[in-house]
Amino acid sequence: MTEILRAQVPRGAHGEKDPNDYAKAGKIHVLHEAIERARPMDGESENGKRFHLLTPEELAALPLGDYRIKRVLPSTGVAVIYGPPKSGKTFVVLDAAGAITEGRDWFGYRTRSCAVVYIGLEGQAGLTQRWQAYARIKANTRQSELRFITAPWSILATGDLAELADAVRAAGCAGGVVIVDTLNAASPGADENSSVDMGRIIEGAKQLQREVGGLVWLVHHSGKDTGRGLRGHSSLTGAVDAIIEVTRDESGDRREWRVERAKDGPESDPWPFALSVVELGEDGDGDPITSCVVEPKDREETPRTKRKPPGGNQKLALKAIEVALKASGEYGQGGAPEFRPCISFDKAIEVTAAVLPVEKDRQRERARLAINGLVGAGHLAYREEWIWVP
């Protein structure tokens, strides 16, 4: 299969031929097209059998996973960013989109430049003002790499998926990033708590990703109990490749984002940011028209304050972990103070899962979400697979 794939990959302008060269150059869409040409018909492999058993050498020769924002977003797949209303998640997404198209670092993380298509479904006027503010303060000469769609669109409609894919390919944006803001607006009439409807939403996102390649990035909301993560049925959590959470404290003065989950990478500590007001002009009454841009803050300048655990699961998790820490014989692990008791992250999952009043097959998933929420709120510290109370 590897040799067939190599034969299908065209030689690039700079001599690229090996599939890994295209991955490193951010040309994942070329590989997707080559794979489709190399894919055997009717579900059969090149030797007439459905399943091809790769040798370790063949597996090692396949292209490695790549990133769009290093340690934050993969270059391919489906990702989600979520948070409560007024947390600033749309501003974070737009800021990341601008950084990706410009190929500049974002919160200190490297980016791989590509085209971005932003589907803004919750108000054209608001999106217009946000982009004008961003463009005035941050944008450079690569603005043409960012495209916007404001027409109504449904992730559940086969026709809408096909038309959007055609438009993305026609604009030369295949293999880049498609942002859907928001998932709720893109799935009118769907019940997010229904496993059936959420399954249709997930399949729509994956179908779009298959059609255009690259990354589909969904903007979503947190539930009423913010400690329980993404709003809606839990199948969404397991179906995506990365989850980013955006939070805002009770005072409204502190906002943060963090990598809550990454399939092939670590979670991150929260990154604080502020929304700086930008004046864009005046309306017909002479009142100022304003929007905001994201301003990263140094972690050292904004010491984390503990918030009360917002949900029942977090309260149960914190109590169970505190009991386990008192019984622990491990101290000073993972960068903790020398005499601070610690437990492993797996142990924290184990003791938390045992006390959560949820179905057994969902206990570990809910335990992970509760622990991540406690870390994000400052109740627990997490480094190198160790947990302790800071």
PDB file of C-alpha atoms in Angstrom, residues 321-345 347-348 379-383 385-390:
ATOM      1  CA  ILE A 321      -8.877  12.629  45.805  1.00  0.00           C
ATOM      2  CA  GLU A 322      -8.204  14.407  49.099  1.00  0.00           C
ATOM      3  CA  VAL A 323      -8.820  11.099  50.927  1.00  0.00           C
ATOM      4  CA  ALA A 324      -6.460   9.296  48.544  1.00  0.00           C
ATOM      5  CA  LEU A 325      -3.784  11.976  49.008  1.00  0.00           C
ATOM      6  CA  LYS A 326      -3.907  11.582  52.800  1.00  0.00           C
ATOM      7  CA  ALA A 327      -3.275   7.852  52.391  1.00  0.00           C
ATOM      8  CA  SER A 328      -0.546   8.282  49.772  1.00  0.00           C
ATOM      9  CA  GLY A 329       3.073   7.420  50.442  1.00  0.00           C
ATOM     10  CA  GLU A 330       4.329   9.436  47.443  1.00  0.00           C
ATOM     11  CA  TYR A 331       5.689  12.948  47.968  1.00  0.00           C
ATOM     12  CA  GLY A 332       7.162  15.692  45.800  1.00  0.00           C
ATOM     13  CA  GLN A 333       6.454  13.972  42.489  1.00  0.00           C
ATOM     14  CA  GLY A 334       6.099  15.767  39.142  1.00  0.00           C
ATOM     15  CA  GLY A 335       7.416  19.070  40.465  1.00  0.00           C
ATOM     16  CA  ALA A 336       5.260  19.188  43.609  1.00  0.00           C
ATOM     17  CA  PRO A 337       6.786  20.666  46.799  1.00  0.00           C
ATOM     18  CA  GLU A 338       9.072  18.162  48.514  1.00  0.00           C
ATOM     19  CA  PHE A 339       6.713  17.187  51.327  1.00  0.00           C
ATOM     20  CA  ARG A 340       3.424  17.506  49.397  1.00  0.00           C
ATOM     21  CA  PRO A 341       1.566  14.143  49.038  1.00  0.00           C
ATOM     22  CA  CYS A 342       0.809  13.087  45.456  1.00  0.00           C
ATOM     23  CA  ILE A 343      -1.130  10.399  43.627  1.00  0.00           C
ATOM     24  CA  SER A 344      -0.872   9.331  40.008  1.00  0.00           C
ATOM     25  CA  PHE A 345      -3.388  10.633  37.510  1.00  0.00           C
ATOM     26  CA  LYS A 347      -5.162   6.690  40.699  1.00  0.00           C
ATOM     27  CA  ALA A 348      -7.125   9.943  40.722  1.00  0.00           C
ATOM     28  CA  HIS A 379      -8.080  23.074  43.240  1.00  0.00           C
ATOM     29  CA  LEU A 380      -5.577  20.495  41.998  1.00  0.00           C
ATOM     30  CA  ALA A 381      -2.169  20.664  40.332  1.00  0.00           C
ATOM     31  CA  TYR A 382      -1.207  18.264  37.533  1.00  0.00           C
ATOM     32  CA  ARG A 383       2.282  17.672  36.148  1.00  0.00           C
ATOM     33  CA  GLU A 385       1.008  12.353  35.376  1.00  0.00           C
ATOM     34  CA  TRP A 386       0.955  13.347  39.093  1.00  0.00           C
ATOM     35  CA  ILE A 387      -1.824  15.063  41.034  1.00  0.00           C
ATOM     36  CA  TRP A 388      -1.527  17.081  44.242  1.00  0.00           C
ATOM     37  CA  VAL A 389      -3.212  19.973  46.051  1.00  0.00           C
ATOM     38  CA  PRO A 390      -1.308  23.214  45.246  1.00  0.00           C
TER      39      PRO A 390
END
